[in-house]
């Protein structure tokens, strides 16, 4: 069966590393972006030049019509989807719970939770044997914050990743007999733009020594876990959250 993947937020950070890693595994890939068309198009162009079938599609995952259009586009380009990587996400910036704005809560939950649900829904509609599909795999990009709590930084963000973990476990059981495996990877402190986007330009440097292995992780190290969870090598793995966190 042809390997066809959607990677949300595939143009930067962990998503970009995942897109590149999946290209090595021979996937046709639709990488989505919300705002940064230049990054997404640049990655698509580079990988296309080396033989990968790839498209960059603008889709805000918190907007249902964008999500529907993204998956419809994949149907038209390549036919049945076999992998969804639910990676696109935001922190909403730092705030204590007694200071968090409703607008931040709405936005973070819309992108990280509702967006992930919508993408899972569209993936299951295409992959499930109950819907005439041939199975597939979903990998959600959670965070160690879900378990650690995000205290003094972003409990709101941590809570969205807790919801994502519950989605992962619940959906895995729901579709286990329909040919779909659902897992999550929980990165720890990874060097990407997400910290600066939250106004925390020195966060990685500041926290690196607190990680048991003594350093922050690289997006490629998370991408390896995602590729493994998606692969037949993980055929008996579902409903699991794999930490890629250097022991954090
Ligand atoms: P990043 O470099 O800031 O990239 C975030 C990605 O999410 C971008 O591609 C962005 O698209 C996309 N995105 C943002 N809002 C979106 C929306 N509404 N719809 C669709 N896509 C959207 O961050 P990252 O560190 O790679 O984060 C990727 C995932 O890893 C996130 O889910 C994050 O929570 C998780 N994570 C990261 C860390 C870490 O330390 N870096 C740790 C734990 C978990 P544009 O390029 O268009 O802006």
PDB file of C-alpha atoms and ligand atoms in Angstrom:
ATOM      1  CA  UNK A   1       0.000   0.000   0.000  1.00  0.00           C
ATOM      2  CA  UNK A   2       1.226   3.503  -0.814  1.00  0.00           C
ATOM      3  CA  UNK A   3       2.398   5.412   2.267  1.00  0.00           C
ATOM      4  CA  UNK A   4       0.612   8.766   2.546  1.00  0.00           C
ATOM      5  CA  UNK A   5       1.087  11.120   5.489  1.00  0.00           C
ATOM      6  CA  UNK A   6      -0.349  14.358   6.788  1.00  0.00           C
ATOM      7  CA  UNK A   7       1.999  16.251   9.118  1.00  0.00           C
ATOM      8  CA  UNK A   8       0.318  19.271  10.696  1.00  0.00           C
ATOM      9  CA  UNK A   9       2.705  22.127  11.382  1.00  0.00           C
ATOM     10  CA  UNK A  10       5.190  20.294   9.194  1.00  0.00           C
ATOM     11  CA  UNK A  11       7.086  23.374   8.073  1.00  0.00           C
ATOM     12  CA  UNK A  12       9.019  24.185  11.236  1.00  0.00           C
ATOM     13  CA  UNK A  13      10.556  22.604  14.335  1.00  0.00           C
ATOM     14  CA  UNK A  14       9.579  19.052  15.239  1.00  0.00           C
ATOM     15  CA  UNK A  15       7.110  18.951  12.345  1.00  0.00           C
ATOM     16  CA  UNK A  16       9.790  19.870   9.817  1.00  0.00           C
ATOM     17  CA  UNK A  17      12.181  17.230  11.183  1.00  0.00           C
ATOM     18  CA  UNK A  18       9.342  14.691  11.013  1.00  0.00           C
ATOM     19  CA  UNK A  19       8.509  15.623   7.435  1.00  0.00           C
ATOM     20  CA  UNK A  20      12.156  15.101   6.433  1.00  0.00           C
ATOM     21  CA  UNK A  21      12.364  11.802   8.336  1.00  0.00           C
ATOM     22  CA  UNK A  22       9.143  10.454   6.790  1.00  0.00           C
ATOM     23  CA  UNK A  23      10.420  11.404   3.341  1.00  0.00           C
ATOM     24  CA  UNK A  24      13.328   9.017   3.974  1.00  0.00           C
ATOM     25  CA  UNK A  25      10.735   6.303   4.693  1.00  0.00           C
ATOM     26  CA  UNK A  26       9.133   6.880   1.291  1.00  0.00           C
ATOM     27  CA  UNK A  27       5.941   8.657   2.301  1.00  0.00           C
ATOM     28  CA  UNK A  28       4.019  10.998   0.048  1.00  0.00           C
ATOM     29  CA  UNK A  29       3.516  13.916   2.423  1.00  0.00           C
ATOM     30  CA  UNK A  30       1.087  16.789   2.881  1.00  0.00           C
ATOM     31  CA  UNK A  31       2.642  19.159   5.355  1.00  0.00           C
ATOM     32  CA  UNK A  32       0.363  21.828   6.679  1.00  0.00           C
ATOM     33  CA  UNK A  33       1.197  25.252   8.021  1.00  0.00           C
ATOM     34  CA  UNK A  34      -0.823  27.959   9.706  1.00  0.00           C
ATOM     35  CA  UNK A  35       1.154  31.122   8.948  1.00  0.00           C
ATOM     36  CA  UNK A  36       4.692  30.417   7.815  1.00  0.00           C
ATOM     37  CA  UNK A  37       4.225  29.601   4.135  1.00  0.00           C
ATOM     38  CA  UNK A  38       7.875  30.334   3.352  1.00  0.00           C
ATOM     39  CA  UNK A  39       9.268  27.627   5.682  1.00  0.00           C
ATOM     40  CA  UNK A  40       6.719  25.059   4.564  1.00  0.00           C
ATOM     41  CA  UNK A  41       7.246  25.751   0.856  1.00  0.00           C
ATOM     42  CA  UNK A  42      11.035  25.679   1.269  1.00  0.00           C
ATOM     43  CA  UNK A  43      10.965  22.236   2.868  1.00  0.00           C
ATOM     44  CA  UNK A  44       8.528  20.948   0.283  1.00  0.00           C
ATOM     45  CA  UNK A  45      10.687  22.257  -2.535  1.00  0.00           C
ATOM     46  CA  UNK A  46      13.878  20.698  -1.157  1.00  0.00           C
ATOM     47  CA  UNK A  47      12.299  17.306  -0.614  1.00  0.00           C
ATOM     48  CA  UNK A  48      10.519  17.403  -3.974  1.00  0.00           C
ATOM     49  CA  UNK A  49      13.866  18.006  -5.636  1.00  0.00           C
ATOM     50  CA  UNK A  50      15.145  14.788  -4.092  1.00  0.00           C
ATOM     51  CA  UNK A  51      12.160  12.782  -5.302  1.00  0.00           C
ATOM     52  CA  UNK A  52       9.554  12.993  -2.519  1.00  0.00           C
ATOM     53  CA  UNK A  53       5.928  13.519  -3.484  1.00  0.00           C
ATOM     54  CA  UNK A  54       5.033  16.437  -1.254  1.00  0.00           C
ATOM     55  CA  UNK A  55       2.630  19.360  -0.996  1.00  0.00           C
ATOM     56  CA  UNK A  56       2.471  22.252   1.455  1.00  0.00           C
ATOM     57  CA  UNK A  57      -1.093  23.207   2.389  1.00  0.00           C
ATOM     58  CA  UNK A  58      -2.247  26.145   4.493  1.00  0.00           C
ATOM     59  CA  UNK A  59      -4.582  24.876   7.190  1.00  0.00           C
ATOM     60  CA  UNK A  60      -5.304  26.269  10.620  1.00  0.00           C
ATOM     61  CA  UNK A  61      -6.190  23.065  12.465  1.00  0.00           C
ATOM     62  CA  UNK A  62      -8.603  24.904  14.743  1.00  0.00           C
ATOM     63  CA  UNK A  63     -10.759  25.797  11.722  1.00  0.00           C
ATOM     64  CA  UNK A  64     -12.905  22.876  10.619  1.00  0.00           C
ATOM     65  CA  UNK A  65     -13.184  23.908   6.959  1.00  0.00           C
ATOM     66  CA  UNK A  66      -9.372  24.186   6.742  1.00  0.00           C
ATOM     67  CA  UNK A  67      -8.995  20.676   8.170  1.00  0.00           C
ATOM     68  CA  UNK A  68     -11.609  19.256   5.789  1.00  0.00           C
ATOM     69  CA  UNK A  69      -9.911  20.961   2.830  1.00  0.00           C
ATOM     70  CA  UNK A  70      -6.494  19.594   3.880  1.00  0.00           C
ATOM     71  CA  UNK A  71      -7.694  15.995   4.002  1.00  0.00           C
ATOM     72  CA  UNK A  72      -9.764  16.399   0.810  1.00  0.00           C
ATOM     73  CA  UNK A  73      -6.645  17.651  -0.954  1.00  0.00           C
ATOM     74  CA  UNK A  74      -4.746  14.536   0.125  1.00  0.00           C
ATOM     75  CA  UNK A  75      -7.599  12.318  -1.127  1.00  0.00           C
ATOM     76  CA  UNK A  76      -7.375  14.021  -4.517  1.00  0.00           C
ATOM     77  CA  UNK A  77      -3.571  13.931  -4.737  1.00  0.00           C
ATOM     78  CA  UNK A  78      -2.822  10.408  -3.553  1.00  0.00           C
ATOM     79  CA  UNK A  79      -5.853   8.507  -2.335  1.00  0.00           C
ATOM     80  CA  UNK A  80      -5.992   6.747   1.033  1.00  0.00           C
ATOM     81  CA  UNK A  81      -4.185   8.361   3.940  1.00  0.00           C
ATOM     82  CA  UNK A  82      -2.044   5.972   5.986  1.00  0.00           C
ATOM     83  CA  UNK A  83      -0.468   8.275   8.596  1.00  0.00           C
ATOM     84  CA  UNK A  84      -1.500  11.381  10.519  1.00  0.00           C
ATOM     85  CA  UNK A  85       1.040  13.217  12.644  1.00  0.00           C
ATOM     86  CA  UNK A  86      -0.861  15.686  14.813  1.00  0.00           C
ATOM     87  CA  UNK A  87       2.019  18.034  15.484  1.00  0.00           C
ATOM     88  CA  UNK A  88       0.841  21.636  15.040  1.00  0.00           C
ATOM     89  CA  UNK A  89       0.588  23.341  18.408  1.00  0.00           C
ATOM     90  CA  UNK A  90       1.074  26.496  20.444  1.00  0.00           C
ATOM     91  CA  UNK A  91       1.752  27.322  24.106  1.00  0.00           C
ATOM     92  CA  UNK A  92      -0.264  30.512  24.405  1.00  0.00           C
ATOM     93  CA  UNK A  93       2.655  32.083  26.258  1.00  0.00           C
ATOM     94  CA  UNK A  94       3.435  32.001  29.931  1.00  0.00           C
ATOM     95  CA  UNK A  95       0.847  32.846  32.572  1.00  0.00           C
ATOM     96  CA  UNK A  96      -0.093  31.632  36.016  1.00  0.00           C
ATOM     97  CA  UNK A  97      -3.581  30.167  36.273  1.00  0.00           C
ATOM     98  CA  UNK A  98      -4.681  33.179  38.323  1.00  0.00           C
ATOM     99  CA  UNK A  99      -3.624  35.433  35.476  1.00  0.00           C
ATOM    100  CA  UNK A 100      -4.556  33.556  32.314  1.00  0.00           C
ATOM    101  CA  UNK A 101      -6.830  35.274  29.794  1.00  0.00           C
ATOM    102  CA  UNK A 102      -9.937  33.623  28.409  1.00  0.00           C
ATOM    103  CA  UNK A 103      -8.757  34.473  24.885  1.00  0.00           C
ATOM    104  CA  UNK A 104      -5.535  32.505  25.479  1.00  0.00           C
ATOM    105  CA  UNK A 105      -7.427  29.518  26.871  1.00  0.00           C
ATOM    106  CA  UNK A 106      -9.794  29.522  23.883  1.00  0.00           C
ATOM    107  CA  UNK A 107      -6.970  29.735  21.383  1.00  0.00           C
ATOM    108  CA  UNK A 108      -4.715  27.102  22.963  1.00  0.00           C
ATOM    109  CA  UNK A 109      -7.514  24.609  23.477  1.00  0.00           C
ATOM    110  CA  UNK A 110      -8.853  25.284  19.967  1.00  0.00           C
ATOM    111  CA  UNK A 111      -5.510  24.570  18.298  1.00  0.00           C
ATOM    112  CA  UNK A 112      -4.041  21.855  20.531  1.00  0.00           C
ATOM    113  CA  UNK A 113      -7.198  19.930  21.447  1.00  0.00           C
ATOM    114  CA  UNK A 114     -10.027  20.711  19.037  1.00  0.00           C
ATOM    115  CA  UNK A 115      -7.564  20.799  16.128  1.00  0.00           C
ATOM    116  CA  UNK A 116      -6.188  17.395  17.079  1.00  0.00           C
ATOM    117  CA  UNK A 117      -9.704  15.959  17.446  1.00  0.00           C
ATOM    118  CA  UNK A 118     -10.761  17.276  14.031  1.00  0.00           C
ATOM    119  CA  UNK A 119      -7.666  15.839  12.363  1.00  0.00           C
ATOM    120  CA  UNK A 120      -8.130  12.484  14.126  1.00  0.00           C
ATOM    121  CA  UNK A 121     -11.765  12.431  13.023  1.00  0.00           C
ATOM    122  CA  UNK A 122     -10.852  13.008   9.394  1.00  0.00           C
ATOM    123  CA  UNK A 123      -8.044  10.440   9.562  1.00  0.00           C
ATOM    124  CA  UNK A 124     -10.272   7.759  11.102  1.00  0.00           C
ATOM    125  CA  UNK A 125     -12.969   8.398   8.487  1.00  0.00           C
ATOM    126  CA  UNK A 126     -10.377   7.540   5.855  1.00  0.00           C
ATOM    127  CA  UNK A 127      -8.366   4.792   7.556  1.00  0.00           C
ATOM    128  CA  UNK A 128     -10.938   2.755   9.477  1.00  0.00           C
ATOM    129  CA  UNK A 129     -11.934  -0.589   7.999  1.00  0.00           C
ATOM    130  CA  UNK A 130     -15.450   0.251   9.245  1.00  0.00           C
ATOM    131  CA  UNK A 131     -15.440   3.141   6.775  1.00  0.00           C
ATOM    132  CA  UNK A 132     -13.998   1.025   3.950  1.00  0.00           C
ATOM    133  CA  UNK A 133     -10.394   2.056   4.624  1.00  0.00           C
ATOM    134  CA  UNK A 134      -7.316  -0.126   4.916  1.00  0.00           C
ATOM    135  CA  UNK A 135      -5.994   1.002   8.291  1.00  0.00           C
ATOM    136  CA  UNK A 136      -3.201   3.299   9.267  1.00  0.00           C
ATOM    137  CA  UNK A 137      -1.509   5.032  12.131  1.00  0.00           C
ATOM    138  CA  UNK A 138      -1.909   8.261  14.097  1.00  0.00           C
ATOM    139  CA  UNK A 139       0.861   9.860  16.128  1.00  0.00           C
ATOM    140  CA  UNK A 140      -0.055  12.781  18.367  1.00  0.00           C
ATOM    141  CA  UNK A 141       2.665  15.156  19.505  1.00  0.00           C
ATOM    142  CA  UNK A 142       1.964  15.631  23.183  1.00  0.00           C
ATOM    143  CA  UNK A 143       4.399  16.977  25.790  1.00  0.00           C
ATOM    144  CA  UNK A 144       5.997  15.913  29.043  1.00  0.00           C
ATOM    145  CA  UNK A 145       4.186  18.992  30.387  1.00  0.00           C
ATOM    146  CA  UNK A 146       1.013  16.867  30.462  1.00  0.00           C
ATOM    147  CA  UNK A 147       2.429  14.882  33.376  1.00  0.00           C
ATOM    148  CA  UNK A 148       4.696  17.527  34.877  1.00  0.00           C
ATOM    149  CA  UNK A 149       1.851  20.072  35.004  1.00  0.00           C
ATOM    150  CA  UNK A 150       3.542  23.140  33.512  1.00  0.00           C
ATOM    151  CA  UNK A 151       3.455  24.932  36.883  1.00  0.00           C
ATOM    152  CA  UNK A 152       4.821  28.498  36.961  1.00  0.00           C
ATOM    153  CA  UNK A 153       4.947  28.469  33.180  1.00  0.00           C
ATOM    154  CA  UNK A 154       1.843  27.297  31.351  1.00  0.00           C
ATOM    155  CA  UNK A 155      -0.598  25.003  33.124  1.00  0.00           C
ATOM    156  CA  UNK A 156      -3.087  25.854  30.340  1.00  0.00           C
ATOM    157  CA  UNK A 157      -0.729  24.401  27.725  1.00  0.00           C
ATOM    158  CA  UNK A 158       0.036  21.341  29.869  1.00  0.00           C
ATOM    159  CA  UNK A 159      -3.707  20.746  30.253  1.00  0.00           C
ATOM    160  CA  UNK A 160      -4.181  20.694  26.474  1.00  0.00           C
ATOM    161  CA  UNK A 161      -1.511  18.009  26.230  1.00  0.00           C
ATOM    162  CA  UNK A 162      -3.235  16.063  29.017  1.00  0.00           C
ATOM    163  CA  UNK A 163      -6.348  16.137  26.862  1.00  0.00           C
ATOM    164  CA  UNK A 164      -4.293  14.949  23.893  1.00  0.00           C
ATOM    165  CA  UNK A 165      -3.017  11.993  25.938  1.00  0.00           C
ATOM    166  CA  UNK A 166      -6.594  11.062  26.819  1.00  0.00           C
ATOM    167  CA  UNK A 167      -7.579  11.346  23.155  1.00  0.00           C
ATOM    168  CA  UNK A 168      -4.654   9.071  22.293  1.00  0.00           C
ATOM    169  CA  UNK A 169      -5.610   6.359  24.793  1.00  0.00           C
ATOM    170  CA  UNK A 170      -9.358   6.529  24.184  1.00  0.00           C
ATOM    171  CA  UNK A 171      -9.183   6.624  20.400  1.00  0.00           C
ATOM    172  CA  UNK A 172      -6.592   3.827  20.337  1.00  0.00           C
ATOM    173  CA  UNK A 173      -9.082   1.489  22.008  1.00  0.00           C
ATOM    174  CA  UNK A 174     -11.976   2.734  19.892  1.00  0.00           C
ATOM    175  CA  UNK A 175     -10.268   1.893  16.592  1.00  0.00           C
ATOM    176  CA  UNK A 176      -7.951  -0.964  17.586  1.00  0.00           C
ATOM    177  CA  UNK A 177     -10.074  -3.486  15.694  1.00  0.00           C
ATOM    178  CA  UNK A 178     -10.363  -1.179  12.687  1.00  0.00           C
ATOM    179  CA  UNK A 179      -6.735  -1.357  11.581  1.00  0.00           C
ATOM    180  CA  UNK A 180      -5.603   1.899  13.207  1.00  0.00           C
ATOM    181  CA  UNK A 181      -2.893   2.343  15.821  1.00  0.00           C
ATOM    182  CA  UNK A 182      -2.926   5.590  17.820  1.00  0.00           C
ATOM    183  CA  UNK A 183       0.086   6.664  19.858  1.00  0.00           C
ATOM    184  CA  UNK A 184       1.702   9.823  21.142  1.00  0.00           C
ATOM    185  CA  UNK A 185       5.199  11.082  21.598  1.00  0.00           C
ATOM    186  CA  UNK A 186       5.852  13.348  24.582  1.00  0.00           C
ATOM    187  CA  UNK A 187       8.844  15.590  23.929  1.00  0.00           C
ATOM    188  CA  UNK A 188      10.653  17.246  26.788  1.00  0.00           C
ATOM    189  CA  UNK A 189      12.697  20.400  26.208  1.00  0.00           C
ATOM    190  CA  UNK A 190      13.420  20.511  22.479  1.00  0.00           C
ATOM    191  CA  UNK A 191      15.322  23.246  20.643  1.00  0.00           C
ATOM    192  CA  UNK A 192      12.754  24.887  18.389  1.00  0.00           C
ATOM    193  CA  UNK A 193      11.178  28.329  17.926  1.00  0.00           C
ATOM    194  CA  UNK A 194       8.343  27.526  20.339  1.00  0.00           C
ATOM    195  CA  UNK A 195      10.169  28.977  23.351  1.00  0.00           C
ATOM    196  CA  UNK A 196      10.973  32.287  21.655  1.00  0.00           C
ATOM    197  CA  UNK A 197       7.404  32.459  20.364  1.00  0.00           C
ATOM    198  CA  UNK A 198       6.346  32.415  24.030  1.00  0.00           C
ATOM    199  CA  UNK A 199       8.752  35.266  24.740  1.00  0.00           C
ATOM    200  CA  UNK A 200      11.207  32.887  26.463  1.00  0.00           C
ATOM    201  CA  UNK A 201      14.285  33.427  24.324  1.00  0.00           C
ATOM    202  CA  UNK A 202      16.701  31.845  26.829  1.00  0.00           C
ATOM    203  CA  UNK A 203      14.439  29.012  28.047  1.00  0.00           C
ATOM    204  CA  UNK A 204      16.407  26.191  26.409  1.00  0.00           C
ATOM    205  CA  UNK A 205      19.737  27.509  27.662  1.00  0.00           C
ATOM    206  CA  UNK A 206      18.340  28.212  31.123  1.00  0.00           C
ATOM    207  CA  UNK A 207      16.791  24.771  31.582  1.00  0.00           C
ATOM    208  CA  UNK A 208      19.192  22.471  29.737  1.00  0.00           C
ATOM    209  CA  UNK A 209      21.212  21.582  32.838  1.00  0.00           C
ATOM    210  CA  UNK A 210      18.036  20.499  34.671  1.00  0.00           C
ATOM    211  CA  UNK A 211      17.447  17.709  32.140  1.00  0.00           C
ATOM    212  CA  UNK A 212      18.802  14.368  33.429  1.00  0.00           C
ATOM    213  CA  UNK A 213      20.907  13.871  30.277  1.00  0.00           C
ATOM    214  CA  UNK A 214      22.242  17.422  30.668  1.00  0.00           C
ATOM    215  CA  UNK A 215      21.007  18.934  27.418  1.00  0.00           C
ATOM    216  CA  UNK A 216      17.967  19.893  25.417  1.00  0.00           C
ATOM    217  CA  UNK A 217      16.796  17.572  22.650  1.00  0.00           C
ATOM    218  CA  UNK A 218      16.859  18.125  18.906  1.00  0.00           C
ATOM    219  CA  UNK A 219      13.733  17.964  16.732  1.00  0.00           C
ATOM    220  CA  UNK A 220      15.306  15.068  14.825  1.00  0.00           C
ATOM    221  CA  UNK A 221      15.400  12.990  18.013  1.00  0.00           C
ATOM    222  CA  UNK A 222      11.637  13.367  18.369  1.00  0.00           C
ATOM    223  CA  UNK A 223      11.115  12.689  14.665  1.00  0.00           C
ATOM    224  CA  UNK A 224      12.852   9.309  15.059  1.00  0.00           C
ATOM    225  CA  UNK A 225      10.299   8.273  17.693  1.00  0.00           C
ATOM    226  CA  UNK A 226       7.433   9.428  15.503  1.00  0.00           C
ATOM    227  CA  UNK A 227       8.775   7.512  12.508  1.00  0.00           C
ATOM    228  CA  UNK A 228       9.156   4.390  14.632  1.00  0.00           C
ATOM    229  CA  UNK A 229       5.643   4.643  16.090  1.00  0.00           C
ATOM    230  CA  UNK A 230       4.300   5.051  12.550  1.00  0.00           C
ATOM    231  CA  UNK A 231       6.257   2.111  11.186  1.00  0.00           C
ATOM    232  CA  UNK A 232       5.413  -1.608  11.030  1.00  0.00           C
ATOM    233  CA  UNK A 233       8.205  -2.110  13.611  1.00  0.00           C
ATOM    234  CA  UNK A 234       5.681  -0.771  16.139  1.00  0.00           C
ATOM    235  CA  UNK A 235       2.879  -3.052  14.936  1.00  0.00           C
ATOM    236  CA  UNK A 236       1.929  -4.160  18.477  1.00  0.00           C
ATOM    237  CA  UNK A 237       2.143  -0.663  19.967  1.00  0.00           C
ATOM    238  CA  UNK A 238      -1.048   1.334  20.436  1.00  0.00           C
ATOM    239  CA  UNK A 239      -2.486   3.657  23.069  1.00  0.00           C
ATOM    240  CA  UNK A 240       1.041   4.442  24.269  1.00  0.00           C
ATOM    241  CA  UNK A 241       2.784   7.699  25.066  1.00  0.00           C
ATOM    242  CA  UNK A 242       6.505   7.546  24.351  1.00  0.00           C
ATOM    243  CA  UNK A 243       8.604  10.158  26.159  1.00  0.00           C
ATOM    244  CA  UNK A 244      11.402  11.738  24.127  1.00  0.00           C
ATOM    245  CA  UNK A 245      12.692  13.876  26.939  1.00  0.00           C
ATOM    246  CA  UNK A 246      16.195  12.957  28.015  1.00  0.00           C
ATOM    247  CA  UNK A 247      14.753  11.589  31.251  1.00  0.00           C
ATOM    248  CA  UNK A 248      12.738  14.719  32.100  1.00  0.00           C
TER     249      UNK A 248
HETATM  250  P1  LIG B   1       7.350  25.426  16.569  1.00  0.00           P
HETATM  251  O1  LIG B   1       8.726  25.361  16.014  1.00  0.00           O
HETATM  252  O2  LIG B   1       6.844  26.690  17.170  1.00  0.00           O
HETATM  253  O3  LIG B   1       6.338  24.893  15.471  1.00  0.00           O
HETATM  254  C1  LIG B   1       4.972  24.879  15.700  1.00  0.00           C
HETATM  255  C2  LIG B   1       4.274  24.383  14.466  1.00  0.00           C
HETATM  256  O4  LIG B   1       2.866  24.356  14.733  1.00  0.00           O
HETATM  257  C3  LIG B   1       4.501  25.303  13.274  1.00  0.00           C
HETATM  258  O5  LIG B   1       4.725  24.539  12.119  1.00  0.00           O
HETATM  259  C4  LIG B   1       3.183  26.060  13.185  1.00  0.00           C
HETATM  260  O6  LIG B   1       2.837  26.464  11.858  1.00  0.00           O
HETATM  261  C5  LIG B   1       2.202  25.011  13.672  1.00  0.00           C
HETATM  262  N1  LIG B   1       0.957  25.625  14.120  1.00  0.00           N
HETATM  263  C6  LIG B   1       0.792  26.607  15.025  1.00  0.00           C
HETATM  264  N2  LIG B   1      -0.496  26.950  15.111  1.00  0.00           N
HETATM  265  C7  LIG B   1      -1.156  26.158  14.234  1.00  0.00           C
HETATM  266  C8  LIG B   1      -2.510  26.053  13.841  1.00  0.00           C
HETATM  267  N3  LIG B   1      -3.463  26.835  14.366  1.00  0.00           N
HETATM  268  N4  LIG B   1      -2.833  25.146  12.887  1.00  0.00           N
HETATM  269  C9  LIG B   1      -1.873  24.372  12.331  1.00  0.00           C
HETATM  270  N5  LIG B   1      -0.579  24.410  12.662  1.00  0.00           N
HETATM  271  C10 LIG B   1      -0.232  25.308  13.600  1.00  0.00           C
HETATM  272  O7  LIG B   1       7.159  24.363  17.749  1.00  0.00           O
HETATM  273  P2  LIG B   1       7.661  22.863  17.979  1.00  0.00           P
HETATM  274  O8  LIG B   1       8.464  22.878  19.188  1.00  0.00           O
HETATM  275  O9  LIG B   1       8.187  22.255  16.741  1.00  0.00           O
HETATM  276  O10 LIG B   1       6.255  22.209  18.354  1.00  0.00           O
HETATM  277  C11 LIG B   1       5.656  21.153  17.638  1.00  0.00           C
HETATM  278  C12 LIG B   1       4.812  20.356  18.607  1.00  0.00           C
HETATM  279  O11 LIG B   1       5.659  19.821  19.622  1.00  0.00           O
HETATM  280  C13 LIG B   1       3.758  21.183  19.338  1.00  0.00           C
HETATM  281  O12 LIG B   1       2.561  20.457  19.424  1.00  0.00           O
HETATM  282  C14 LIG B   1       4.351  21.374  20.718  1.00  0.00           C
HETATM  283  O13 LIG B   1       3.380  21.560  21.700  1.00  0.00           O
HETATM  284  C15 LIG B   1       5.117  20.074  20.889  1.00  0.00           C
HETATM  285  N6  LIG B   1       6.172  20.124  21.896  1.00  0.00           N
HETATM  286  C16 LIG B   1       7.283  20.897  21.737  1.00  0.00           C
HETATM  287  C17 LIG B   1       8.253  20.914  22.730  1.00  0.00           C
HETATM  288  C18 LIG B   1       9.505  21.732  22.624  1.00  0.00           C
HETATM  289  O14 LIG B   1      10.228  21.859  23.625  1.00  0.00           O
HETATM  290  N7  LIG B   1       9.827  22.292  21.493  1.00  0.00           N
HETATM  291  C19 LIG B   1       8.082  20.145  23.870  1.00  0.00           C
HETATM  292  C20 LIG B   1       6.935  19.382  24.003  1.00  0.00           C
HETATM  293  C21 LIG B   1       5.994  19.367  22.999  1.00  0.00           C
HETATM  294  P3  LIG B   1       3.531  27.741  11.162  1.00  0.00           P
HETATM  295  O15 LIG B   1       4.894  27.266  10.762  1.00  0.00           O
HETATM  296  O16 LIG B   1       2.683  28.084  10.022  1.00  0.00           O
HETATM  297  O17 LIG B   1       3.583  28.810  12.201  1.00  0.00           O
END
